[in-house]
GROMACS .gro file of C-alpha atoms in nm:
model
  496
    1UNK     CA    1   5.496  13.933  -0.876
    2UNK     CA    2   5.584  14.000  -0.513
    3UNK     CA    3   5.386  13.698  -0.398
    4UNK     CA    4   5.561  13.486  -0.661
    5UNK     CA    5   5.897  13.598  -0.523
    6UNK     CA    6   5.797  13.528  -0.165
    7UNK     CA    7   5.648  13.190  -0.244
    8UNK     CA    8   5.899  13.054  -0.494
    9UNK     CA    9   6.227  13.240  -0.527
   10UNK     CA   10   6.310  13.226  -0.158
   11UNK     CA   11   6.345  12.848  -0.192
   12UNK     CA   12   6.616  12.875  -0.458
   13UNK     CA   13   6.826  13.149  -0.297
   14UNK     CA   14   7.131  12.915  -0.275
   15UNK     CA   15   7.114  12.847  -0.650
   16UNK     CA   16   7.061  13.217  -0.728
   17UNK     CA   17   7.362  13.309  -0.514
   18UNK     CA   18   7.571  13.039  -0.683
   19UNK     CA   19   7.480  13.169  -1.029
   20UNK     CA   20   7.554  13.529  -0.926
   21UNK     CA   21   7.893  13.420  -0.792
   22UNK     CA   22   7.973  13.253  -1.125
   23UNK     CA   23   7.892  13.573  -1.317
   24UNK     CA   24   8.105  13.785  -1.082
   25UNK     CA   25   8.398  13.542  -1.105
   26UNK     CA   26   8.371  13.535  -1.483
   27UNK     CA   27   8.380  13.915  -1.509
   28UNK     CA   28   8.668  13.932  -1.260
   29UNK     CA   29   8.869  13.671  -1.449
   30UNK     CA   30   8.812  13.815  -1.795
   31UNK     CA   31   8.892  14.176  -1.696
   32UNK     CA   32   9.199  14.115  -1.481
   33UNK     CA   33   9.362  13.835  -1.683
   34UNK     CA   34   9.366  14.060  -1.992
   35UNK     CA   35   9.472  14.376  -1.807
   36UNK     CA   36   9.807  14.514  -1.922
   37UNK     CA   37   9.794  14.761  -1.633
   38UNK     CA   38   9.817  14.470  -1.386
   39UNK     CA   39  10.072  14.276  -1.594
   40UNK     CA   40   9.837  14.002  -1.721
   41UNK     CA   41   9.822  13.823  -1.383
   42UNK     CA   42   9.769  13.449  -1.341
   43UNK     CA   43   9.434  13.427  -1.165
   44UNK     CA   44   9.367  13.052  -1.147
   45UNK     CA   45   9.460  13.025  -0.778
   46UNK     CA   46   9.267  13.341  -0.681
   47UNK     CA   47   8.956  13.227  -0.865
   48UNK     CA   48   8.975  12.882  -0.704
   49UNK     CA   49   8.974  13.038  -0.356
   50UNK     CA   50   8.687  13.270  -0.450
   51UNK     CA   51   8.496  12.970  -0.589
   52UNK     CA   52   8.554  12.782  -0.262
   53UNK     CA   53   8.414  13.080  -0.069
   54UNK     CA   54   8.114  13.099  -0.303
   55UNK     CA   55   8.030  12.731  -0.252
   56UNK     CA   56   8.084  12.765   0.123
   57UNK     CA   57   7.830  13.049   0.143
   58UNK     CA   58   7.594  12.839  -0.069
   59UNK     CA   59   7.626  12.564   0.194
   60UNK     CA   60   7.535  12.816   0.465
   61UNK     CA   61   7.229  12.929   0.270
   62UNK     CA   62   7.109  12.568   0.235
   63UNK     CA   63   7.165  12.503   0.606
   64UNK     CA   64   6.968  12.818   0.682
   65UNK     CA   65   6.663  12.688   0.493
   66UNK     CA   66   6.691  12.319   0.579
   67UNK     CA   67   6.347  12.334   0.742
   68UNK     CA   68   6.172  12.438   0.418
   69UNK     CA   69   5.965  12.190   0.218
   70UNK     CA   70   5.775  12.291  -0.095
   71UNK     CA   71   5.705  12.225  -0.462
   72UNK     CA   72   5.789  12.539  -0.658
   73UNK     CA   73   5.767  12.686  -1.008
   74UNK     CA   74   5.451  12.495  -1.099
   75UNK     CA   75   5.584  12.171  -0.950
   76UNK     CA   76   5.900  12.161  -1.164
   77UNK     CA   77   6.131  12.177  -0.861
   78UNK     CA   78   6.089  12.026  -0.515
   79UNK     CA   79   6.259  12.125  -0.192
   80UNK     CA   80   6.266  11.865   0.085
   81UNK     CA   81   6.514  11.711   0.328
   82UNK     CA   82   6.627  11.452   0.072
   83UNK     CA   83   6.723  11.719  -0.183
   84UNK     CA   84   6.885  11.941   0.083
   85UNK     CA   85   7.094  11.650   0.213
   86UNK     CA   86   7.211  11.557  -0.138
   87UNK     CA   87   7.291  11.923  -0.213
   88UNK     CA   88   7.507  11.955   0.097
   89UNK     CA   89   7.707  11.643   0.010
   90UNK     CA   90   7.751  11.764  -0.350
   91UNK     CA   91   7.866  12.111  -0.241
   92UNK     CA   92   8.112  11.978   0.016
   93UNK     CA   93   8.264  11.734  -0.234
   94UNK     CA   94   8.292  12.015  -0.492
   95UNK     CA   95   8.472  12.232  -0.234
   96UNK     CA   96   8.711  11.943  -0.164
   97UNK     CA   97   8.775  11.903  -0.539
   98UNK     CA   98   8.863  12.272  -0.569
   99UNK     CA   99   9.099  12.254  -0.271
  100UNK     CA  100   9.273  11.953  -0.426
  101UNK     CA  101   9.345  12.156  -0.739
  102UNK     CA  102   9.530  12.449  -0.577
  103UNK     CA  103   9.885  12.317  -0.604
  104UNK     CA  104   9.815  12.111  -0.917
  105UNK     CA  105   9.726  12.411  -1.134
  106UNK     CA  106  10.057  12.578  -1.048
  107UNK     CA  107  10.276  12.269  -1.087
  108UNK     CA  108  10.118  12.172  -1.421
  109UNK     CA  109  10.134  12.535  -1.543
  110UNK     CA  110   9.760  12.543  -1.616
  111UNK     CA  111   9.666  12.910  -1.645
  112UNK     CA  112   9.291  12.859  -1.676
  113UNK     CA  113   9.080  13.055  -1.432
  114UNK     CA  114   8.781  12.904  -1.616
  115UNK     CA  115   8.847  12.572  -1.440
  116UNK     CA  116   8.700  12.685  -1.107
  117UNK     CA  117   8.411  12.861  -1.282
  118UNK     CA  118   8.324  12.541  -1.470
  119UNK     CA  119   8.334  12.344  -1.144
  120UNK     CA  120   8.089  12.588  -0.982
  121UNK     CA  121   7.866  12.591  -1.292
  122UNK     CA  122   7.849  12.211  -1.308
  123UNK     CA  123   7.779  12.205  -0.934
  124UNK     CA  124   7.491  12.447  -0.992
  125UNK     CA  125   7.353  12.207  -1.253
  126UNK     CA  126   7.376  11.925  -1.000
  127UNK     CA  127   7.188  12.127  -0.737
  128UNK     CA  128   6.908  12.191  -0.985
  129UNK     CA  129   6.899  11.826  -1.090
  130UNK     CA  130   6.866  11.706  -0.731
  131UNK     CA  131   6.558  11.928  -0.690
  132UNK     CA  132   6.407  11.842  -1.029
  133UNK     CA  133   6.050  11.714  -1.012
  134UNK     CA  134   5.980  11.721  -1.384
  135UNK     CA  135   6.135  11.546  -1.685
  136UNK     CA  136   6.198  11.879  -1.861
  137UNK     CA  137   6.375  12.045  -1.567
  138UNK     CA  138   6.573  11.723  -1.514
  139UNK     CA  139   6.694  11.716  -1.874
  140UNK     CA  140   6.793  12.084  -1.874
  141UNK     CA  141   6.983  12.047  -1.544
  142UNK     CA  142   7.153  11.728  -1.664
  143UNK     CA  143   7.272  11.891  -1.986
  144UNK     CA  144   7.381  12.202  -1.797
  145UNK     CA  145   7.595  11.983  -1.575
  146UNK     CA  146   7.722  11.760  -1.857
  147UNK     CA  147   7.835  12.041  -2.089
  148UNK     CA  148   8.063  12.173  -1.815
  149UNK     CA  149   8.202  11.824  -1.752
  150UNK     CA  150   8.284  11.773  -2.121
  151UNK     CA  151   8.496  12.091  -2.120
  152UNK     CA  152   8.664  11.997  -1.791
  153UNK     CA  153   8.769  11.657  -1.929
  154UNK     CA  154   8.957  11.836  -2.208
  155UNK     CA  155   9.104  12.103  -1.977
  156UNK     CA  156   9.465  12.030  -2.083
  157UNK     CA  157   9.437  12.159  -2.438
  158UNK     CA  158   9.796  12.065  -2.526
  159UNK     CA  159   9.756  11.706  -2.407
  160UNK     CA  160   9.638  11.449  -2.660
  161UNK     CA  161   9.511  11.223  -2.381
  162UNK     CA  162   9.299  11.501  -2.230
  163UNK     CA  163   9.157  11.600  -2.568
  164UNK     CA  164   9.074  11.237  -2.645
  165UNK     CA  165   8.906  11.196  -2.304
  166UNK     CA  166   8.694  11.508  -2.359
  167UNK     CA  167   8.592  11.400  -2.710
  168UNK     CA  168   8.502  11.045  -2.598
  169UNK     CA  169   8.302  11.175  -2.307
  170UNK     CA  170   8.123  11.429  -2.527
  171UNK     CA  171   8.027  11.182  -2.803
  172UNK     CA  172   7.907  10.905  -2.572
  173UNK     CA  173   7.746  11.155  -2.334
  174UNK     CA  174   7.554  11.316  -2.620
  175UNK     CA  175   7.441  10.970  -2.734
  176UNK     CA  176   7.315  10.880  -2.386
  177UNK     CA  177   7.139  11.218  -2.357
  178UNK     CA  178   6.963  11.146  -2.686
  179UNK     CA  179   6.843  10.809  -2.555
  180UNK     CA  180   6.719  10.974  -2.235
  181UNK     CA  181   6.536  11.246  -2.426
  182UNK     CA  182   6.374  10.990  -2.657
  183UNK     CA  183   6.254  10.793  -2.354
  184UNK     CA  184   6.113  11.109  -2.193
  185UNK     CA  185   5.935  11.199  -2.518
  186UNK     CA  186   5.774  10.851  -2.527
  187UNK     CA  187   5.651  10.894  -2.170
  188UNK     CA  188   5.511  11.238  -2.253
  189UNK     CA  189   5.364  11.123  -2.584
  190UNK     CA  190   5.160  10.843  -2.428
  191UNK     CA  191   5.062  11.015  -2.102
  192UNK     CA  192   5.061  11.388  -2.184
  193UNK     CA  193   5.256  11.455  -1.864
  194UNK     CA  194   5.614  11.527  -1.762
  195UNK     CA  195   5.566  11.602  -1.392
  196UNK     CA  196   5.672  11.314  -1.167
  197UNK     CA  197   5.390  11.361  -0.916
  198UNK     CA  198   5.126  11.362  -1.191
  199UNK     CA  199   5.280  11.053  -1.350
  200UNK     CA  200   5.279  10.875  -1.014
  201UNK     CA  201   4.910  10.952  -0.962
  202UNK     CA  202   4.829  10.840  -1.315
  203UNK     CA  203   5.003  10.505  -1.279
  204UNK     CA  204   4.851  10.452  -0.935
  205UNK     CA  205   4.510  10.461  -1.103
  206UNK     CA  206   4.380  10.792  -0.967
  207UNK     CA  207   4.130  10.885  -1.236
  208UNK     CA  208   4.265  10.639  -1.492
  209UNK     CA  209   4.271  10.265  -1.512
  210UNK     CA  210   4.591  10.063  -1.548
  211UNK     CA  211   4.558  10.026  -1.924
  212UNK     CA  212   4.788  10.327  -1.949
  213UNK     CA  213   5.077  10.097  -1.856
  214UNK     CA  214   5.138  10.022  -2.220
  215UNK     CA  215   5.453   9.894  -2.382
  216UNK     CA  216   5.546  10.240  -2.509
  217UNK     CA  217   5.545  10.393  -2.159
  218UNK     CA  218   5.748  10.101  -2.028
  219UNK     CA  219   6.003  10.141  -2.310
  220UNK     CA  220   6.018  10.515  -2.241
  221UNK     CA  221   6.086  10.452  -1.874
  222UNK     CA  222   6.363  10.202  -1.955
  223UNK     CA  223   6.525  10.442  -2.205
  224UNK     CA  224   6.532  10.718  -1.944
  225UNK     CA  225   6.691  10.468  -1.705
  226UNK     CA  226   6.955  10.378  -1.968
  227UNK     CA  227   7.046  10.745  -2.012
  228UNK     CA  228   7.085  10.789  -1.636
  229UNK     CA  229   7.276  10.461  -1.586
  230UNK     CA  230   7.536  10.591  -1.832
  231UNK     CA  231   7.601  10.883  -1.596
  232UNK     CA  232   7.647  10.662  -1.287
  233UNK     CA  233   7.913  10.438  -1.451
  234UNK     CA  234   7.698  10.123  -1.453
  235UNK     CA  235   7.780   9.825  -1.677
  236UNK     CA  236   7.714   9.785  -1.972
  237UNK     CA  237   7.728  10.166  -2.014
  238UNK     CA  238   8.074  10.197  -1.862
  239UNK     CA  239   8.313  10.171  -2.159
  240UNK     CA  240   8.406  10.540  -2.147
  241UNK     CA  241   8.493  10.553  -1.777
  242UNK     CA  242   8.851  10.409  -1.771
  243UNK     CA  243   8.963  10.618  -2.070
  244UNK     CA  244   8.811  10.941  -1.936
  245UNK     CA  245   8.954  10.880  -1.587
  246UNK     CA  246   9.300  10.818  -1.731
  247UNK     CA  247   9.302  11.094  -1.993
  248UNK     CA  248   9.150  11.376  -1.789
  249UNK     CA  249   9.369  11.591  -1.562
  250UNK     CA  250   9.385  11.430  -1.219
  251UNK     CA  251   9.198  11.717  -1.049
  252UNK     CA  252   8.913  11.668  -1.298
  253UNK     CA  253   8.919  11.291  -1.243
  254UNK     CA  254   8.885  11.354  -0.869
  255UNK     CA  255   8.580  11.573  -0.933
  256UNK     CA  256   8.427  11.309  -1.164
  257UNK     CA  257   8.483  11.039  -0.902
  258UNK     CA  258   8.326  11.228  -0.612
  259UNK     CA  259   8.049  11.456  -0.729
  260UNK     CA  260   7.840  11.406  -1.049
  261UNK     CA  261   7.709  11.054  -0.992
  262UNK     CA  262   7.536  11.150  -0.664
  263UNK     CA  263   7.320  11.415  -0.834
  264UNK     CA  264   7.216  11.165  -1.103
  265UNK     CA  265   7.142  10.896  -0.844
  266UNK     CA  266   6.933  11.142  -0.642
  267UNK     CA  267   6.708  11.218  -0.939
  268UNK     CA  268   6.713  10.852  -1.045
  269UNK     CA  269   6.567  10.755  -0.707
  270UNK     CA  270   6.305  11.028  -0.721
  271UNK     CA  271   6.214  10.932  -1.079
  272UNK     CA  272   6.134  10.572  -0.989
  273UNK     CA  273   5.990  10.624  -0.641
  274UNK     CA  274   5.770  10.923  -0.726
  275UNK     CA  275   5.654  10.836  -1.078
  276UNK     CA  276   5.720  10.472  -1.165
  277UNK     CA  277   5.698  10.282  -0.839
  278UNK     CA  278   5.410  10.077  -0.983
  279UNK     CA  279   5.658   9.948  -1.243
  280UNK     CA  280   5.883   9.809  -0.968
  281UNK     CA  281   5.895   9.458  -1.115
  282UNK     CA  282   6.037   9.594  -1.441
  283UNK     CA  283   6.296   9.848  -1.327
  284UNK     CA  284   6.408   9.634  -1.035
  285UNK     CA  285   6.517   9.357  -1.273
  286UNK     CA  286   6.703   9.607  -1.489
  287UNK     CA  287   6.887   9.759  -1.193
  288UNK     CA  288   6.975   9.417  -1.052
  289UNK     CA  289   7.121   9.311  -1.387
  290UNK     CA  290   7.329   9.630  -1.408
  291UNK     CA  291   7.448   9.599  -1.048
  292UNK     CA  292   7.554   9.235  -1.088
  293UNK     CA  293   7.725   9.310  -1.422
  294UNK     CA  294   7.904   9.611  -1.269
  295UNK     CA  295   8.032   9.407  -0.976
  296UNK     CA  296   8.160   9.121  -1.191
  297UNK     CA  297   8.316   9.331  -1.468
  298UNK     CA  298   8.482   9.576  -1.228
  299UNK     CA  299   8.627   9.312  -0.996
  300UNK     CA  300   8.773   9.104  -1.280
  301UNK     CA  301   8.897   9.393  -1.497
  302UNK     CA  302   9.068   9.571  -1.206
  303UNK     CA  303   9.289   9.268  -1.138
  304UNK     CA  304   9.491   9.328  -1.455
  305UNK     CA  305   9.533   9.706  -1.428
  306UNK     CA  306   9.879   9.857  -1.395
  307UNK     CA  307   9.785  10.227  -1.383
  308UNK     CA  308   9.641  10.378  -1.068
  309UNK     CA  309   9.375  10.597  -1.232
  310UNK     CA  310   9.241  10.310  -1.444
  311UNK     CA  311   9.228  10.095  -1.131
  312UNK     CA  312   9.026  10.366  -0.955
  313UNK     CA  313   8.796  10.386  -1.260
  314UNK     CA  314   8.707  10.017  -1.231
  315UNK     CA  315   8.679  10.063  -0.855
  316UNK     CA  316   8.420  10.338  -0.918
  317UNK     CA  317   8.225  10.103  -1.148
  318UNK     CA  318   8.225   9.834  -0.879
  319UNK     CA  319   8.107  10.074  -0.610
  320UNK     CA  320   7.830  10.194  -0.843
  321UNK     CA  321   7.718   9.830  -0.854
  322UNK     CA  322   7.688   9.819  -0.474
  323UNK     CA  323   7.486  10.142  -0.470
  324UNK     CA  324   7.247  10.001  -0.731
  325UNK     CA  325   7.182   9.698  -0.508
  326UNK     CA  326   7.045   9.929  -0.239
  327UNK     CA  327   6.847  10.121  -0.500
  328UNK     CA  328   6.702   9.803  -0.653
  329UNK     CA  329   6.569   9.684  -0.319
  330UNK     CA  330   6.293   9.943  -0.362
  331UNK     CA  331   6.257  10.015   0.010
  332UNK     CA  332   6.342  10.310   0.239
  333UNK     CA  333   6.611  10.091   0.397
  334UNK     CA  334   6.769  10.039   0.056
  335UNK     CA  335   6.768  10.412  -0.020
  336UNK     CA  336   6.919  10.485   0.320
  337UNK     CA  337   7.192  10.226   0.259
  338UNK     CA  338   7.265  10.373  -0.084
  339UNK     CA  339   7.294  10.728   0.053
  340UNK     CA  340   7.514  10.605   0.336
  341UNK     CA  341   7.737  10.415   0.094
  342UNK     CA  342   7.769  10.713  -0.141
  343UNK     CA  343   7.885  10.946   0.140
  344UNK     CA  344   8.139  10.692   0.268
  345UNK     CA  345   8.265  10.630  -0.086
  346UNK     CA  346   8.309  11.004  -0.149
  347UNK     CA  347   8.518  11.038   0.167
  348UNK     CA  348   8.738  10.741   0.077
  349UNK     CA  349   8.785  10.869  -0.278
  350UNK     CA  350   8.881  11.211  -0.142
  351UNK     CA  351   9.166  11.054   0.054
  352UNK     CA  352   9.290  10.851  -0.243
  353UNK     CA  353   9.302  11.149  -0.478
  354UNK     CA  354   9.465  11.370  -0.213
  355UNK     CA  355   9.741  11.108  -0.198
  356UNK     CA  356   9.774  11.075  -0.577
  357UNK     CA  357   9.785  11.451  -0.634
  358UNK     CA  358  10.035  11.508  -0.353
  359UNK     CA  359  10.283  11.236  -0.448
  360UNK     CA  360  10.522  11.379  -0.706
  361UNK     CA  361  10.887  11.307  -0.775
  362UNK     CA  362  11.127  11.557  -0.616
  363UNK     CA  363  11.318  11.658  -0.929
  364UNK     CA  364  11.097  11.571  -1.227
  365UNK     CA  365  10.777  11.689  -1.059
  366UNK     CA  366  10.582  11.401  -1.219
  367UNK     CA  367  10.290  11.237  -1.045
  368UNK     CA  368  10.285  10.868  -0.978
  369UNK     CA  369  10.119  10.693  -1.270
  370UNK     CA  370  10.176  10.321  -1.227
  371UNK     CA  371  10.095  10.096  -0.932
  372UNK     CA  372  10.460   9.988  -0.922
  373UNK     CA  373  10.559  10.347  -0.836
  374UNK     CA  374  10.425  10.290  -0.484
  375UNK     CA  375  10.705  10.048  -0.387
  376UNK     CA  376  10.916  10.319  -0.224
  377UNK     CA  377  10.637  10.486  -0.026
  378UNK     CA  378  10.672  10.300   0.304
  379UNK     CA  379  11.049  10.355   0.311
  380UNK     CA  380  11.024  10.729   0.246
  381UNK     CA  381  10.700  10.823   0.427
  382UNK     CA  382  10.560  10.553   0.660
  383UNK     CA  383  10.281  10.777   0.799
  384UNK     CA  384  10.150  10.851   0.448
  385UNK     CA  385  10.176  10.481   0.361
  386UNK     CA  386   9.972  10.392   0.671
  387UNK     CA  387   9.704  10.651   0.582
  388UNK     CA  388   9.674  10.517   0.227
  389UNK     CA  389   9.663  10.158   0.355
  390UNK     CA  390   9.377  10.255   0.590
  391UNK     CA  391   9.178  10.400   0.298
  392UNK     CA  392   9.250  10.094   0.082
  393UNK     CA  393   9.136   9.859   0.359
  394UNK     CA  394   8.813  10.060   0.386
  395UNK     CA  395   8.761  10.053   0.007
  396UNK     CA  396   8.809   9.677   0.016
  397UNK     CA  397   8.545   9.644   0.289
  398UNK     CA  398   8.769   9.510   0.565
  399UNK     CA  399   8.587   9.513   0.903
  400UNK     CA  400   8.531   9.719   1.108
  401UNK     CA  401   8.613  10.021   0.890
  402UNK     CA  402   8.357  10.255   0.730
  403UNK     CA  403   8.363  10.077   0.393
  404UNK     CA  404   8.266   9.747   0.558
  405UNK     CA  405   7.977   9.898   0.756
  406UNK     CA  406   7.833  10.073   0.449
  407UNK     CA  407   7.848   9.747   0.248
  408UNK     CA  408   7.682   9.568   0.536
  409UNK     CA  409   7.389   9.811   0.523
  410UNK     CA  410   7.358   9.750   0.147
  411UNK     CA  411   7.350   9.372   0.194
  412UNK     CA  412   7.099   9.392   0.483
  413UNK     CA  413   6.862   9.601   0.271
  414UNK     CA  414   6.882   9.341  -0.008
  415UNK     CA  415   6.829   9.047   0.231
  416UNK     CA  416   6.512   9.211   0.369
  417UNK     CA  417   6.349   9.184   0.024
  418UNK     CA  418   6.489   8.833  -0.040
  419UNK     CA  419   6.753   8.930  -0.299
  420UNK     CA  420   6.980   8.650  -0.178
  421UNK     CA  421   7.145   8.578  -0.511
  422UNK     CA  422   7.254   8.940  -0.550
  423UNK     CA  423   7.396   8.942  -0.197
  424UNK     CA  424   7.600   8.628  -0.271
  425UNK     CA  425   7.737   8.788  -0.589
  426UNK     CA  426   7.816   9.105  -0.393
  427UNK     CA  427   8.007   8.916  -0.123
  428UNK     CA  428   8.205   8.711  -0.377
  429UNK     CA  429   8.300   9.015  -0.586
  430UNK     CA  430   8.390   9.202  -0.267
  431UNK     CA  431   8.637   8.925  -0.184
  432UNK     CA  432   8.780   8.943  -0.538
  433UNK     CA  433   8.800   9.321  -0.509
  434UNK     CA  434   8.999   9.285  -0.188
  435UNK     CA  435   9.276   9.124  -0.396
  436UNK     CA  436   9.356   9.432  -0.604
  437UNK     CA  437   9.335   9.667  -0.307
  438UNK     CA  438   9.565   9.445  -0.101
  439UNK     CA  439   9.801   9.425  -0.400
  440UNK     CA  440   9.859   9.799  -0.364
  441UNK     CA  441   9.937   9.755   0.006
  442UNK     CA  442  10.168   9.462  -0.071
  443UNK     CA  443  10.359   9.677  -0.322
  444UNK     CA  444  10.384   9.965  -0.072
  445UNK     CA  445  10.513   9.756   0.217
  446UNK     CA  446  10.676   9.440   0.083
  447UNK     CA  447  10.793   9.505  -0.274
  448UNK     CA  448  11.170   9.511  -0.322
  449UNK     CA  449  11.299   9.856  -0.412
  450UNK     CA  450  11.508   9.859  -0.730
  451UNK     CA  451  11.564  10.236  -0.752
  452UNK     CA  452  11.506  10.494  -0.483
  453UNK     CA  453  11.289  10.791  -0.579
  454UNK     CA  454  11.248  11.097  -0.360
  455UNK     CA  455  10.898  11.246  -0.345
  456UNK     CA  456  10.812  11.608  -0.278
  457UNK     CA  457  10.671  11.701   0.061
  458UNK     CA  458  10.293  11.690   0.083
  459UNK     CA  459  10.137  12.036   0.100
  460UNK     CA  460   9.912  12.139   0.389
  461UNK     CA  461   9.582  12.142   0.203
  462UNK     CA  462   9.614  11.784   0.076
  463UNK     CA  463   9.749  11.669   0.414
  464UNK     CA  464   9.438  11.817   0.577
  465UNK     CA  465   9.202  11.652   0.326
  466UNK     CA  466   9.378  11.315   0.363
  467UNK     CA  467   9.358  11.350   0.741
  468UNK     CA  468   8.985  11.431   0.721
  469UNK     CA  469   8.930  11.120   0.507
  470UNK     CA  470   9.117  10.893   0.751
  471UNK     CA  471   8.944  11.051   1.051
  472UNK     CA  472   8.602  10.994   0.893
  473UNK     CA  473   8.683  10.626   0.825
  474UNK     CA  474   8.781  10.571   1.189
  475UNK     CA  475   8.513  10.797   1.342
  476UNK     CA  476   8.233  10.632   1.143
  477UNK     CA  477   8.353  10.295   1.270
  478UNK     CA  478   8.322  10.417   1.630
  479UNK     CA  479   8.017  10.645   1.605
  480UNK     CA  480   7.808  10.598   1.289
  481UNK     CA  481   7.481  10.727   1.440
  482UNK     CA  482   7.480  11.089   1.307
  483UNK     CA  483   7.517  10.989   0.943
  484UNK     CA  484   7.276  10.698   0.982
  485UNK     CA  485   7.011  10.930   1.129
  486UNK     CA  486   7.055  11.187   0.850
  487UNK     CA  487   7.035  10.929   0.571
  488UNK     CA  488   6.736  10.761   0.737
  489UNK     CA  489   6.549  11.091   0.753
  490UNK     CA  490   6.637  11.167   0.389
  491UNK     CA  491   6.513  10.825   0.275
  492UNK     CA  492   6.187  10.857   0.470
  493UNK     CA  493   6.128  11.206   0.327
  494UNK     CA  494   6.149  11.063  -0.022
  495UNK     CA  495   5.956  10.742   0.028
  496UNK     CA  496   5.668  10.855   0.248
   0.00000   0.00000   0.00000
């Protein structure tokens, strides 16, 4: 037992600490929130700060073991630089999501200390999914993460929109999970294996001939891919995204936009590169179709949107399309470009949601909802308007900002494997996408003001997060080497 602890459990100390922190926070919240002796205190803000500290210490634990590489628990989990890199990005984005929620919970009178606990629990599921090296551990981690997200979408129990968003997400998410599980059962039924390394050896012909590549295994692989594509907002599995983005509380929408898709993409990459790389011709065509469809649908649908959160939903679908281009290239350069793009996108999204959450009317306390509400921003707060314009230019891919450089890496990786048609589609849809981003800037700076609205002053936490986002966009433009080196090492760790 001692040797088992030394050899296996030391690799998952960050996850064990995270789970312990959740249990402690849950006990703390339940006991104190129902304590008449303490006057039934509102604990949501306290628990959020404690959750931030818990995730921060989890980050330190991962940094402390960044040198470790191993397959543990009978090859069901794998620890390598790729998984550690993805975990760090997920944890930092979850911390940012929690910091965004501090003022929101108070202003919206949400007395739910469970919010922060659900964020940490879903983050724990993502950490386990990133390290999954088996179809069973992947499915359990995915469901662990998804169940928390369903509850978060319906966090505002008294809001019909939030309840509808949670129900839609739950029904369609359960359907996609069923498809994924059916695909995994087909793979297991016709190979007798669920471990990705064993499947990779089998399909490479080590001990078996290639007759095992039957139609049933191929269908199983494609069904697993369909279940995972639903989670990364890819067309044609995207119909739930705009409604869930709009109906969920804005702090939950920010978390959805930044964090869950990276964990799914990380396993998605490992699934195809470790187990099904010999099926490249099949899954590459599927991913290319989904990426092209995502780019076209998102760029055209976003042009007619009037609400900011729905616009950001279609923006997320479009950016998922760009990430899938890098993935579909099937090379280490493509994986590096996809990881680079995902980090840049998370930082840009952080800035946008910091702005949306901070901009509330002075007297009504309502958040901006429509794009037309931005017409007063430049007159009342020119520095904030400039910061938002910088993020929008980067999202649109205007050179030489971070968004442009990350798209350039995606297109270069596709050109190297002769995917010229996809690159042309990507460039055209990027130009179309520039229209709806520039429309926001045009409304901010040049729209005639019909009625002046005074906005509340931006709080320090959101100002800091918005500043970090803008600094990253400018710093990456001037000195991209550190992130490029990290993503290159992560891609090589996975592919070699």
